[in-house]
PDB file of C-alpha atoms in Angstrom:
ATOM      1  CA  MET C   1      25.371 140.121  96.130  1.00  0.00           C
ATOM      2  CA  ALA C   2      26.047 140.711  99.838  1.00  0.00           C
ATOM      3  CA  THR C   3      27.733 137.324 100.109  1.00  0.00           C
ATOM      4  CA  SER C   4      29.923 138.153  97.130  1.00  0.00           C
ATOM      5  CA  TRP C   5      30.898 141.477  98.709  1.00  0.00           C
ATOM      6  CA  ARG C   6      31.770 139.781 102.003  1.00  0.00           C
ATOM      7  CA  SER C   7      33.858 137.225 100.120  1.00  0.00           C
ATOM      8  CA  CYS C   8      35.685 140.038  98.377  1.00  0.00           C
ATOM      9  CA  LEU C   9      36.399 141.755 101.698  1.00  0.00           C
ATOM     10  CA  THR C  10      37.644 138.492 103.161  1.00  0.00           C
ATOM     11  CA  LEU C  11      40.005 137.955 100.234  1.00  0.00           C
ATOM     12  CA  CYS C  12      41.293 141.517 100.532  1.00  0.00           C
ATOM     13  CA  PHE C  13      41.889 141.029 104.265  1.00  0.00           C
ATOM     14  CA  LEU C  14      43.769 137.792 103.669  1.00  0.00           C
ATOM     15  CA  PHE C  15      45.835 139.485 100.985  1.00  0.00           C
ATOM     16  CA  LEU C  16      46.748 142.287 103.384  1.00  0.00           C
ATOM     17  CA  LEU C  17      47.748 139.769 106.027  1.00  0.00           C
ATOM     18  CA  ALA C  18      49.923 137.931 103.522  1.00  0.00           C
ATOM     19  CA  SER C  19      51.490 141.199 102.384  1.00  0.00           C
ATOM     20  CA  ALA C  20      52.259 142.163 105.960  1.00  0.00           C
ATOM     21  CA  SER C  21      53.936 138.826 106.634  1.00  0.00           C
ATOM     22  CA  MET C  22      56.115 139.305 103.570  1.00  0.00           C
ATOM     23  CA  ALA C  23      56.831 142.967 104.305  1.00  0.00           C
ATOM     24  CA  GLN C  24      60.241 144.327 103.497  1.00  0.00           C
ATOM     25  CA  LEU C  25      62.488 145.684 106.217  1.00  0.00           C
ATOM     26  CA  SER C  26      61.706 149.194 107.427  1.00  0.00           C
ATOM     27  CA  PRO C  27      63.648 151.678 109.590  1.00  0.00           C
ATOM     28  CA  SER C  28      60.417 152.385 111.501  1.00  0.00           C
ATOM     29  CA  PHE C  29      59.607 148.738 112.242  1.00  0.00           C
ATOM     30  CA  TYR C  30      59.879 149.194 116.032  1.00  0.00           C
ATOM     31  CA  SER C  31      58.645 152.787 116.208  1.00  0.00           C
ATOM     32  CA  LEU C  32      55.548 151.730 118.163  1.00  0.00           C
ATOM     33  CA  THR C  33      56.655 148.474 119.809  1.00  0.00           C
ATOM     34  CA  CYS C  34      60.127 149.561 120.985  1.00  0.00           C
ATOM     35  CA  PRO C  35      60.690 153.282 120.419  1.00  0.00           C
ATOM     36  CA  THR C  36      63.797 153.434 122.645  1.00  0.00           C
ATOM     37  CA  LEU C  37      65.591 150.603 120.812  1.00  0.00           C
ATOM     38  CA  ARG C  38      68.191 152.739 119.028  1.00  0.00           C
ATOM     39  CA  VAL C  39      69.089 154.625 122.193  1.00  0.00           C
ATOM     40  CA  VAL C  40      69.551 151.429 124.200  1.00  0.00           C
ATOM     41  CA  VAL C  41      71.764 149.834 121.545  1.00  0.00           C
ATOM     42  CA  LEU C  42      73.861 152.983 121.119  1.00  0.00           C
ATOM     43  CA  LEU C  43      74.418 153.404 124.856  1.00  0.00           C
ATOM     44  CA  ARG C  44      75.575 149.811 125.289  1.00  0.00           C
ATOM     45  CA  MET C  45      77.789 149.942 122.191  1.00  0.00           C
ATOM     46  CA  THR C  46      79.303 153.208 123.403  1.00  0.00           C
ATOM     47  CA  GLN C  47      80.243 151.523 126.677  1.00  0.00           C
ATOM     48  CA  ALA C  48      81.735 148.540 124.848  1.00  0.00           C
ATOM     49  CA  VAL C  49      83.808 150.632 122.430  1.00  0.00           C
ATOM     50  CA  LEU C  50      85.033 152.992 125.144  1.00  0.00           C
ATOM     51  CA  GLN C  51      86.193 149.963 127.106  1.00  0.00           C
ATOM     52  CA  GLU C  52      87.829 148.381 124.045  1.00  0.00           C
ATOM     53  CA  PRO C  53      87.922 150.310 120.741  1.00  0.00           C
ATOM     54  CA  ARG C  54      88.632 147.093 118.845  1.00  0.00           C
ATOM     55  CA  MET C  55      85.112 145.927 119.699  1.00  0.00           C
ATOM     56  CA  GLY C  56      83.665 148.163 116.983  1.00  0.00           C
ATOM     57  CA  ALA C  57      85.543 146.093 114.399  1.00  0.00           C
ATOM     58  CA  SER C  58      84.620 142.818 116.088  1.00  0.00           C
ATOM     59  CA  ILE C  59      80.884 143.522 116.011  1.00  0.00           C
ATOM     60  CA  LEU C  60      81.096 144.678 112.390  1.00  0.00           C
ATOM     61  CA  ARG C  61      82.847 141.430 111.459  1.00  0.00           C
ATOM     62  CA  LEU C  62      80.259 139.444 113.400  1.00  0.00           C
ATOM     63  CA  PHE C  63      77.499 141.019 111.300  1.00  0.00           C
ATOM     64  CA  PHE C  64      79.376 140.255 108.063  1.00  0.00           C
ATOM     65  CA  HIS C  65      79.895 136.620 109.066  1.00  0.00           C
ATOM     66  CA  ASP C  66      76.222 136.357 109.932  1.00  0.00           C
ATOM     67  CA  CYS C  67      74.867 137.825 106.702  1.00  0.00           C
ATOM     68  CA  PHE C  68      77.091 135.751 104.406  1.00  0.00           C
ATOM     69  CA  VAL C  69      75.727 132.494 105.827  1.00  0.00           C
ATOM     70  CA  ASN C  70      72.081 132.053 104.811  1.00  0.00           C
ATOM     71  CA  GLY C  71      71.281 135.726 105.337  1.00  0.00           C
ATOM     72  CA  CYS C  72      71.215 138.207 108.218  1.00  0.00           C
ATOM     73  CA  ASP C  73      69.370 136.006 110.704  1.00  0.00           C
ATOM     74  CA  ALA C  74      71.608 135.882 113.809  1.00  0.00           C
ATOM     75  CA  SER C  75      72.441 132.230 113.092  1.00  0.00           C
ATOM     76  CA  VAL C  76      76.102 132.968 113.882  1.00  0.00           C
ATOM     77  CA  LEU C  77      75.147 133.737 117.494  1.00  0.00           C
ATOM     78  CA  LEU C  78      73.807 130.248 118.254  1.00  0.00           C
ATOM     79  CA  ASP C  79      75.888 128.062 120.581  1.00  0.00           C
ATOM     80  CA  ASP C  80      76.546 124.419 119.810  1.00  0.00           C
ATOM     81  CA  THR C  81      74.608 121.911 121.902  1.00  0.00           C
ATOM     82  CA  ALA C  82      74.678 118.131 122.240  1.00  0.00           C
ATOM     83  CA  THR C  83      72.178 117.911 119.379  1.00  0.00           C
ATOM     84  CA  PHE C  84      72.991 121.051 117.390  1.00  0.00           C
ATOM     85  CA  THR C  85      76.092 122.182 115.488  1.00  0.00           C
ATOM     86  CA  GLY C  86      76.187 125.906 114.822  1.00  0.00           C
ATOM     87  CA  GLU C  87      78.551 128.237 112.982  1.00  0.00           C
ATOM     88  CA  LYS C  88      80.819 129.418 115.787  1.00  0.00           C
ATOM     89  CA  ASN C  89      83.320 126.622 115.275  1.00  0.00           C
ATOM     90  CA  ALA C  90      83.429 126.780 111.481  1.00  0.00           C
ATOM     91  CA  GLY C  91      86.909 127.357 110.070  1.00  0.00           C
ATOM     92  CA  PRO C  92      86.563 131.121 109.474  1.00  0.00           C
ATOM     93  CA  ASN C  93      84.952 131.663 112.905  1.00  0.00           C
ATOM     94  CA  ALA C  94      86.631 129.390 115.455  1.00  0.00           C
ATOM     95  CA  ASN C  95      88.994 131.234 117.826  1.00  0.00           C
ATOM     96  CA  SER C  96      88.381 134.306 115.710  1.00  0.00           C
ATOM     97  CA  LEU C  97      84.909 135.803 116.046  1.00  0.00           C
ATOM     98  CA  ARG C  98      84.362 137.861 119.190  1.00  0.00           C
ATOM     99  CA  GLY C  99      81.822 140.229 120.669  1.00  0.00           C
ATOM    100  CA  PHE C 100      79.152 137.661 121.507  1.00  0.00           C
ATOM    101  CA  ASP C 101      79.092 138.913 125.102  1.00  0.00           C
ATOM    102  CA  VAL C 102      78.453 142.460 123.892  1.00  0.00           C
ATOM    103  CA  ILE C 103      75.436 141.326 121.870  1.00  0.00           C
ATOM    104  CA  ASP C 104      74.230 139.386 124.928  1.00  0.00           C
ATOM    105  CA  ASP C 105      74.529 142.542 127.016  1.00  0.00           C
ATOM    106  CA  ILE C 106      72.596 144.639 124.493  1.00  0.00           C
ATOM    107  CA  LYS C 107      69.923 141.958 124.168  1.00  0.00           C
ATOM    108  CA  SER C 108      69.451 141.868 127.952  1.00  0.00           C
ATOM    109  CA  ALA C 109      69.089 145.651 128.058  1.00  0.00           C
ATOM    110  CA  VAL C 110      66.575 145.621 125.196  1.00  0.00           C
ATOM    111  CA  GLU C 111      64.565 142.831 126.825  1.00  0.00           C
ATOM    112  CA  LEU C 112      64.155 144.963 129.936  1.00  0.00           C
ATOM    113  CA  VAL C 113      62.381 147.727 128.005  1.00  0.00           C
ATOM    114  CA  CYS C 114      60.793 145.728 125.159  1.00  0.00           C
ATOM    115  CA  PRO C 115      60.434 142.072 126.195  1.00  0.00           C
ATOM    116  CA  GLY C 116      60.061 139.505 123.420  1.00  0.00           C
ATOM    117  CA  THR C 117      59.964 142.177 120.719  1.00  0.00           C
ATOM    118  CA  VAL C 118      63.341 142.804 119.074  1.00  0.00           C
ATOM    119  CA  SER C 119      65.302 140.139 117.205  1.00  0.00           C
ATOM    120  CA  CYS C 120      68.954 139.400 117.822  1.00  0.00           C
ATOM    121  CA  ALA C 121      69.471 139.868 114.070  1.00  0.00           C
ATOM    122  CA  ASP C 122      68.252 143.472 114.262  1.00  0.00           C
ATOM    123  CA  ILE C 123      70.297 144.157 117.390  1.00  0.00           C
ATOM    124  CA  LEU C 124      73.410 142.940 115.570  1.00  0.00           C
ATOM    125  CA  ALA C 125      72.633 145.126 112.534  1.00  0.00           C
ATOM    126  CA  LEU C 126      72.216 148.232 114.702  1.00  0.00           C
ATOM    127  CA  ALA C 127      75.282 147.454 116.817  1.00  0.00           C
ATOM    128  CA  ALA C 128      77.454 147.063 113.704  1.00  0.00           C
ATOM    129  CA  ARG C 129      76.374 150.490 112.463  1.00  0.00           C
ATOM    130  CA  ASP C 130      76.926 152.121 115.834  1.00  0.00           C
ATOM    131  CA  GLY C 131      80.401 150.608 116.175  1.00  0.00           C
ATOM    132  CA  VAL C 132      81.448 152.157 112.873  1.00  0.00           C
ATOM    133  CA  VAL C 133      80.031 155.559 113.815  1.00  0.00           C
ATOM    134  CA  LEU C 134      81.686 155.526 117.235  1.00  0.00           C
ATOM    135  CA  LEU C 135      85.069 155.016 115.558  1.00  0.00           C
ATOM    136  CA  GLY C 136      84.558 157.967 113.231  1.00  0.00           C
ATOM    137  CA  GLY C 137      82.960 156.221 110.273  1.00  0.00           C
ATOM    138  CA  PRO C 138      79.813 156.960 108.299  1.00  0.00           C
ATOM    139  CA  SER C 139      76.278 156.407 109.520  1.00  0.00           C
ATOM    140  CA  TRP C 140      73.407 154.858 107.610  1.00  0.00           C
ATOM    141  CA  THR C 141      69.745 154.173 108.195  1.00  0.00           C
ATOM    142  CA  VAL C 142      69.340 150.545 109.286  1.00  0.00           C
ATOM    143  CA  PRO C 143      66.220 148.822 107.915  1.00  0.00           C
ATOM    144  CA  LEU C 144      64.657 146.640 110.623  1.00  0.00           C
ATOM    145  CA  GLY C 145      62.189 143.794 110.943  1.00  0.00           C
ATOM    146  CA  ARG C 146      64.500 140.774 110.714  1.00  0.00           C
ATOM    147  CA  ARG C 147      63.633 137.661 112.678  1.00  0.00           C
ATOM    148  CA  ASP C 148      66.009 135.116 114.132  1.00  0.00           C
ATOM    149  CA  ALA C 149      66.890 131.766 112.608  1.00  0.00           C
ATOM    150  CA  THR C 150      66.160 128.558 114.466  1.00  0.00           C
ATOM    151  CA  THR C 151      68.926 126.752 112.566  1.00  0.00           C
ATOM    152  CA  ALA C 152      72.513 127.396 111.501  1.00  0.00           C
ATOM    153  CA  SER C 153      74.916 125.902 108.980  1.00  0.00           C
ATOM    154  CA  GLN C 154      78.548 125.202 109.756  1.00  0.00           C
ATOM    155  CA  SER C 155      79.076 123.887 106.223  1.00  0.00           C
ATOM    156  CA  ALA C 156      77.740 127.123 104.701  1.00  0.00           C
ATOM    157  CA  ALA C 157      80.028 129.134 106.971  1.00  0.00           C
ATOM    158  CA  ASN C 158      82.978 127.086 105.759  1.00  0.00           C
ATOM    159  CA  SER C 159      82.074 127.559 102.099  1.00  0.00           C
ATOM    160  CA  ASN C 160      80.523 131.050 101.881  1.00  0.00           C
ATOM    161  CA  LEU C 161      82.984 133.199 103.812  1.00  0.00           C
ATOM    162  CA  PRO C 162      85.995 134.394 101.797  1.00  0.00           C
ATOM    163  CA  SER C 163      89.423 133.385 103.047  1.00  0.00           C
ATOM    164  CA  PRO C 164      92.335 135.767 103.828  1.00  0.00           C
ATOM    165  CA  ALA C 165      94.136 133.858 101.066  1.00  0.00           C
ATOM    166  CA  SER C 166      91.441 134.625  98.467  1.00  0.00           C
ATOM    167  CA  SER C 167      92.337 135.916  95.022  1.00  0.00           C
ATOM    168  CA  LEU C 168      90.536 138.895  93.517  1.00  0.00           C
ATOM    169  CA  SER C 169      88.370 136.664  91.364  1.00  0.00           C
ATOM    170  CA  GLN C 170      87.445 134.550  94.390  1.00  0.00           C
ATOM    171  CA  LEU C 171      86.505 137.665  96.352  1.00  0.00           C
ATOM    172  CA  ILE C 172      84.350 138.997  93.530  1.00  0.00           C
ATOM    173  CA  SER C 173      82.669 135.604  93.166  1.00  0.00           C
ATOM    174  CA  ALA C 174      81.976 135.239  96.912  1.00  0.00           C
ATOM    175  CA  PHE C 175      80.356 138.658  97.112  1.00  0.00           C
ATOM    176  CA  SER C 176      78.469 138.181  93.849  1.00  0.00           C
ATOM    177  CA  ALA C 177      76.920 135.025  95.293  1.00  0.00           C
ATOM    178  CA  GLN C 178      75.363 137.274  97.960  1.00  0.00           C
ATOM    179  CA  GLY C 179      74.074 139.808  95.444  1.00  0.00           C
ATOM    180  CA  LEU C 180      76.914 142.262  96.033  1.00  0.00           C
ATOM    181  CA  SER C 181      78.914 143.883  93.235  1.00  0.00           C
ATOM    182  CA  ALA C 182      82.677 144.169  92.890  1.00  0.00           C
ATOM    183  CA  ARG C 183      82.358 147.820  93.949  1.00  0.00           C
ATOM    184  CA  ASP C 184      80.393 146.732  97.037  1.00  0.00           C
ATOM    185  CA  MET C 185      83.122 144.212  97.800  1.00  0.00           C
ATOM    186  CA  THR C 186      85.893 146.799  97.532  1.00  0.00           C
ATOM    187  CA  ALA C 187      83.969 149.264  99.693  1.00  0.00           C
ATOM    188  CA  LEU C 188      83.085 146.658 102.331  1.00  0.00           C
ATOM    189  CA  SER C 189      86.726 145.542 102.453  1.00  0.00           C
ATOM    190  CA  GLY C 190      87.383 149.010 103.845  1.00  0.00           C
ATOM    191  CA  ALA C 191      86.094 147.609 107.141  1.00  0.00           C
ATOM    192  CA  HIS C 192      89.714 146.526 107.506  1.00  0.00           C
ATOM    193  CA  THR C 193      90.580 150.102 108.344  1.00  0.00           C
ATOM    194  CA  ILE C 194      89.801 148.999 111.913  1.00  0.00           C
ATOM    195  CA  GLY C 195      90.498 145.812 113.812  1.00  0.00           C
ATOM    196  CA  GLN C 196      93.309 143.294 114.002  1.00  0.00           C
ATOM    197  CA  ALA C 197      94.263 140.028 112.378  1.00  0.00           C
ATOM    198  CA  ARG C 198      96.009 136.930 113.681  1.00  0.00           C
ATOM    199  CA  CYS C 199      99.468 135.978 112.452  1.00  0.00           C
ATOM    200  CA  VAL C 200      98.152 132.709 111.033  1.00  0.00           C
ATOM    201  CA  ASN C 201      96.025 134.714 108.600  1.00  0.00           C
ATOM    202  CA  PHE C 202      98.753 136.972 107.236  1.00  0.00           C
ATOM    203  CA  ARG C 203     101.927 134.868 107.633  1.00  0.00           C
ATOM    204  CA  SER C 204     101.998 133.631 104.036  1.00  0.00           C
ATOM    205  CA  HIS C 205     101.551 137.167 102.708  1.00  0.00           C
ATOM    206  CA  ILE C 206     104.451 138.687 104.643  1.00  0.00           C
ATOM    207  CA  TYR C 207     106.822 135.787 103.995  1.00  0.00           C
ATOM    208  CA  ASP C 208     105.891 134.422 100.567  1.00  0.00           C
ATOM    209  CA  ASP C 209     104.205 137.136  98.484  1.00  0.00           C
ATOM    210  CA  THR C 210     106.164 139.582  96.357  1.00  0.00           C
ATOM    211  CA  ASN C 211     103.509 142.290  96.052  1.00  0.00           C
ATOM    212  CA  ILE C 212     104.329 143.721  99.469  1.00  0.00           C
ATOM    213  CA  ASP C 213     106.529 146.570 100.671  1.00  0.00           C
ATOM    214  CA  ALA C 214     109.744 145.010 101.984  1.00  0.00           C
ATOM    215  CA  ASP C 215     110.028 147.237 105.058  1.00  0.00           C
ATOM    216  CA  PHE C 216     106.392 146.612 105.945  1.00  0.00           C
ATOM    217  CA  ALA C 217     106.871 142.839 105.603  1.00  0.00           C
ATOM    218  CA  SER C 218     109.968 142.966 107.806  1.00  0.00           C
ATOM    219  CA  GLN C 219     108.126 144.982 110.441  1.00  0.00           C
ATOM    220  CA  ARG C 220     105.240 142.515 110.557  1.00  0.00           C
ATOM    221  CA  GLN C 221     107.614 139.542 110.717  1.00  0.00           C
ATOM    222  CA  GLN C 222     108.909 140.801 114.069  1.00  0.00           C
ATOM    223  CA  ASN C 223     105.755 139.658 115.843  1.00  0.00           C
ATOM    224  CA  CYS C 224     104.717 136.937 113.416  1.00  0.00           C
ATOM    225  CA  PRO C 225     107.421 134.259 113.098  1.00  0.00           C
ATOM    226  CA  SER C 226     107.548 131.919 110.125  1.00  0.00           C
ATOM    227  CA  SER C 227     106.256 129.186 112.424  1.00  0.00           C
ATOM    228  CA  GLY C 228     104.459 129.393 115.733  1.00  0.00           C
ATOM    229  CA  GLY C 229     102.830 132.451 117.262  1.00  0.00           C
ATOM    230  CA  ASP C 230      99.644 131.891 115.271  1.00  0.00           C
ATOM    231  CA  ASN C 231      97.570 134.074 117.584  1.00  0.00           C
ATOM    232  CA  SER C 232      99.893 137.078 117.625  1.00  0.00           C
ATOM    233  CA  LEU C 233      97.907 140.121 116.530  1.00  0.00           C
ATOM    234  CA  ALA C 234      98.677 142.986 114.170  1.00  0.00           C
ATOM    235  CA  PRO C 235      96.487 145.938 113.160  1.00  0.00           C
ATOM    236  CA  LEU C 236      94.863 145.622 109.751  1.00  0.00           C
ATOM    237  CA  ASP C 237      95.576 149.340 109.306  1.00  0.00           C
ATOM    238  CA  LEU C 238      98.885 150.302 110.863  1.00  0.00           C
ATOM    239  CA  GLN C 239      98.253 154.034 110.438  1.00  0.00           C
ATOM    240  CA  THR C 240      95.015 154.454 112.381  1.00  0.00           C
ATOM    241  CA  ALA C 241      94.073 151.074 113.835  1.00  0.00           C
ATOM    242  CA  THR C 242      91.055 152.274 115.821  1.00  0.00           C
ATOM    243  CA  GLU C 243      89.823 155.047 113.521  1.00  0.00           C
ATOM    244  CA  PHE C 244      87.403 154.348 110.702  1.00  0.00           C
ATOM    245  CA  ASP C 245      88.881 156.254 107.752  1.00  0.00           C
ATOM    246  CA  ASN C 246      90.275 155.635 104.260  1.00  0.00           C
ATOM    247  CA  ALA C 247      93.848 154.874 105.367  1.00  0.00           C
ATOM    248  CA  TYR C 248      93.287 151.203 104.496  1.00  0.00           C
ATOM    249  CA  TYR C 249      93.265 152.109 100.809  1.00  0.00           C
ATOM    250  CA  GLN C 250      96.341 154.291 101.202  1.00  0.00           C
ATOM    251  CA  ASN C 251      98.057 151.240 102.648  1.00  0.00           C
ATOM    252  CA  LEU C 252      97.060 149.154  99.626  1.00  0.00           C
ATOM    253  CA  VAL C 253      98.434 151.729  97.178  1.00  0.00           C
ATOM    254  CA  GLY C 254     101.700 151.567  99.150  1.00  0.00           C
ATOM    255  CA  PHE C 255     101.608 147.730  99.043  1.00  0.00           C
ATOM    256  CA  GLN C 256     101.132 147.564 102.792  1.00  0.00           C
ATOM    257  CA  GLY C 257      97.963 145.487 102.930  1.00  0.00           C
ATOM    258  CA  LEU C 258      98.208 143.036 105.821  1.00  0.00           C
ATOM    259  CA  LEU C 259      96.272 140.151 104.291  1.00  0.00           C
ATOM    260  CA  HIS C 260      96.850 138.560 100.896  1.00  0.00           C
ATOM    261  CA  SER C 261      93.178 139.197 100.140  1.00  0.00           C
ATOM    262  CA  ASP C 262      93.594 142.878 101.038  1.00  0.00           C
ATOM    263  CA  GLN C 263      96.435 143.465  98.599  1.00  0.00           C
ATOM    264  CA  GLU C 264      94.549 141.614  95.867  1.00  0.00           C
ATOM    265  CA  LEU C 265      92.333 144.707  95.597  1.00  0.00           C
ATOM    266  CA  PHE C 266      95.351 146.677  94.350  1.00  0.00           C
ATOM    267  CA  ASN C 267      97.469 144.304  92.333  1.00  0.00           C
ATOM    268  CA  ASN C 268      97.118 145.259  88.658  1.00  0.00           C
ATOM    269  CA  GLY C 269      93.489 144.155  88.655  1.00  0.00           C
ATOM    270  CA  SER C 270      90.002 145.493  88.011  1.00  0.00           C
ATOM    271  CA  GLN C 271      89.701 147.288  91.372  1.00  0.00           C
ATOM    272  CA  ASP C 272      92.928 149.299  91.189  1.00  0.00           C
ATOM    273  CA  SER C 273      91.300 152.525  90.046  1.00  0.00           C
ATOM    274  CA  LEU C 274      88.581 152.337  92.705  1.00  0.00           C
ATOM    275  CA  VAL C 275      91.158 151.685  95.432  1.00  0.00           C
ATOM    276  CA  GLN C 276      93.116 154.725  94.223  1.00  0.00           C
ATOM    277  CA  GLN C 277      89.949 156.825  94.292  1.00  0.00           C
ATOM    278  CA  TYR C 278      89.051 155.721  97.816  1.00  0.00           C
ATOM    279  CA  SER C 279      92.623 156.396  98.973  1.00  0.00           C
ATOM    280  CA  THR C 280      92.269 160.091  98.157  1.00  0.00           C
ATOM    281  CA  ASP C 281      88.497 160.560  98.428  1.00  0.00           C
ATOM    282  CA  GLY C 282      87.282 159.496 101.848  1.00  0.00           C
ATOM    283  CA  SER C 283      83.794 160.888 101.314  1.00  0.00           C
ATOM    284  CA  THR C 284      83.150 158.620  98.330  1.00  0.00           C
ATOM    285  CA  PHE C 285      84.406 155.645 100.318  1.00  0.00           C
ATOM    286  CA  PHE C 286      82.124 156.532 103.233  1.00  0.00           C
ATOM    287  CA  SER C 287      79.122 156.897 100.927  1.00  0.00           C
ATOM    288  CA  ASP C 288      79.809 153.628  99.107  1.00  0.00           C
ATOM    289  CA  PHE C 289      80.498 151.775 102.351  1.00  0.00           C
ATOM    290  CA  ALA C 290      77.222 152.921 103.904  1.00  0.00           C
ATOM    291  CA  ALA C 291      75.240 151.933 100.801  1.00  0.00           C
ATOM    292  CA  ALA C 292      76.953 148.538 100.652  1.00  0.00           C
ATOM    293  CA  MET C 293      76.218 147.907 104.335  1.00  0.00           C
ATOM    294  CA  VAL C 294      72.509 148.456 103.710  1.00  0.00           C
ATOM    295  CA  LYS C 295      72.661 146.037 100.770  1.00  0.00           C
ATOM    296  CA  MET C 296      74.490 143.447 102.851  1.00  0.00           C
ATOM    297  CA  GLY C 297      71.959 143.842 105.662  1.00  0.00           C
ATOM    298  CA  ASN C 298      69.204 142.985 103.186  1.00  0.00           C
ATOM    299  CA  ILE C 299      70.605 139.549 102.347  1.00  0.00           C
ATOM    300  CA  LYS C 300      67.775 137.033 102.766  1.00  0.00           C
ATOM    301  CA  PRO C 301      66.276 138.304 106.032  1.00  0.00           C
ATOM    302  CA  LEU C 302      63.627 136.255 107.787  1.00  0.00           C
ATOM    303  CA  THR C 303      60.446 138.327 108.107  1.00  0.00           C
ATOM    304  CA  GLY C 304      56.774 137.943 108.939  1.00  0.00           C
ATOM    305  CA  SER C 305      56.085 134.595 110.577  1.00  0.00           C
ATOM    306  CA  ASN C 306      59.410 133.039 109.548  1.00  0.00           C
ATOM    307  CA  GLY C 307      61.949 132.355 112.259  1.00  0.00           C
ATOM    308  CA  GLU C 308      61.384 133.687 115.758  1.00  0.00           C
ATOM    309  CA  ILE C 309      62.285 136.449 118.195  1.00  0.00           C
ATOM    310  CA  ARG C 310      64.894 134.753 120.371  1.00  0.00           C
ATOM    311  CA  LEU C 311      64.816 135.572 124.067  1.00  0.00           C
ATOM    312  CA  ASP C 312      68.455 134.474 124.359  1.00  0.00           C
ATOM    313  CA  CYS C 313      70.646 135.137 121.334  1.00  0.00           C
ATOM    314  CA  ARG C 314      72.680 131.992 121.979  1.00  0.00           C
ATOM    315  CA  LYS C 315      69.831 129.496 121.759  1.00  0.00           C
ATOM    316  CA  VAL C 316      66.485 128.958 120.110  1.00  0.00           C
ATOM    317  CA  ASN C 317      63.385 129.473 122.222  1.00  0.00           C
TER     318      ASN C 317
END
């Protein structure tokens, strides 16, 4: 009988260990192991955004490009090596993603107070939230406990990330593949209320599309010629380029979306009514955006004994 009882206890213990290794993300994950984490990340992000307000948008985009490629696992941060091809030079990322140095800086600061404890994936998730808040956007509770990937996939980056030339159906499909609804997609697209885009990504829209305000197209053509000047920048939201608000949707209603994919959200399609609602109801947009960010941050995280806690976000241990 005693042996049976000990066996039962052993099984229960093993079950608890297995459950812990498969635990879901939790906002309190580092409450004991790194209680100052949020303060450290916020201080470093505040410095980065004060120095360059655009950085809030860059870090947010970095998080999006990470999560859409095999989950939120910091794979996008890995550098290429002689024997390893990462995601940084995939089509949607090359000469486009930025902010890697900011994540490096935050990681170094976190390592000083909590060595070998906090993943790069969690740092990126927190930094993305803080960047939005610092530019006037909504806050949300960030679930934590992600671990870092030891691999990356350039092919998945090329296939999973929606293009600026995407149609509405392509956008809905790309987000659906990640477990995100059409409403999530439309809310998350509101991230384009901050940041800038390169001429190469909006040239076809301002020269070839008809669903665009003529004066707006002419204005954008002044710094984006029909050929050449690929890297010339324009704000995604001309009204308030460094303020996180609902002006992006007001632009769409006025047919002043910068990217083809932006204007697809308001082009006699299924998202028209939601875009109109967001354009006049900033609080609903903020609420939906925050909820969608939590959902996106939950895409296939590595937890438990999967992956690792990288000491350098750019390379595996």
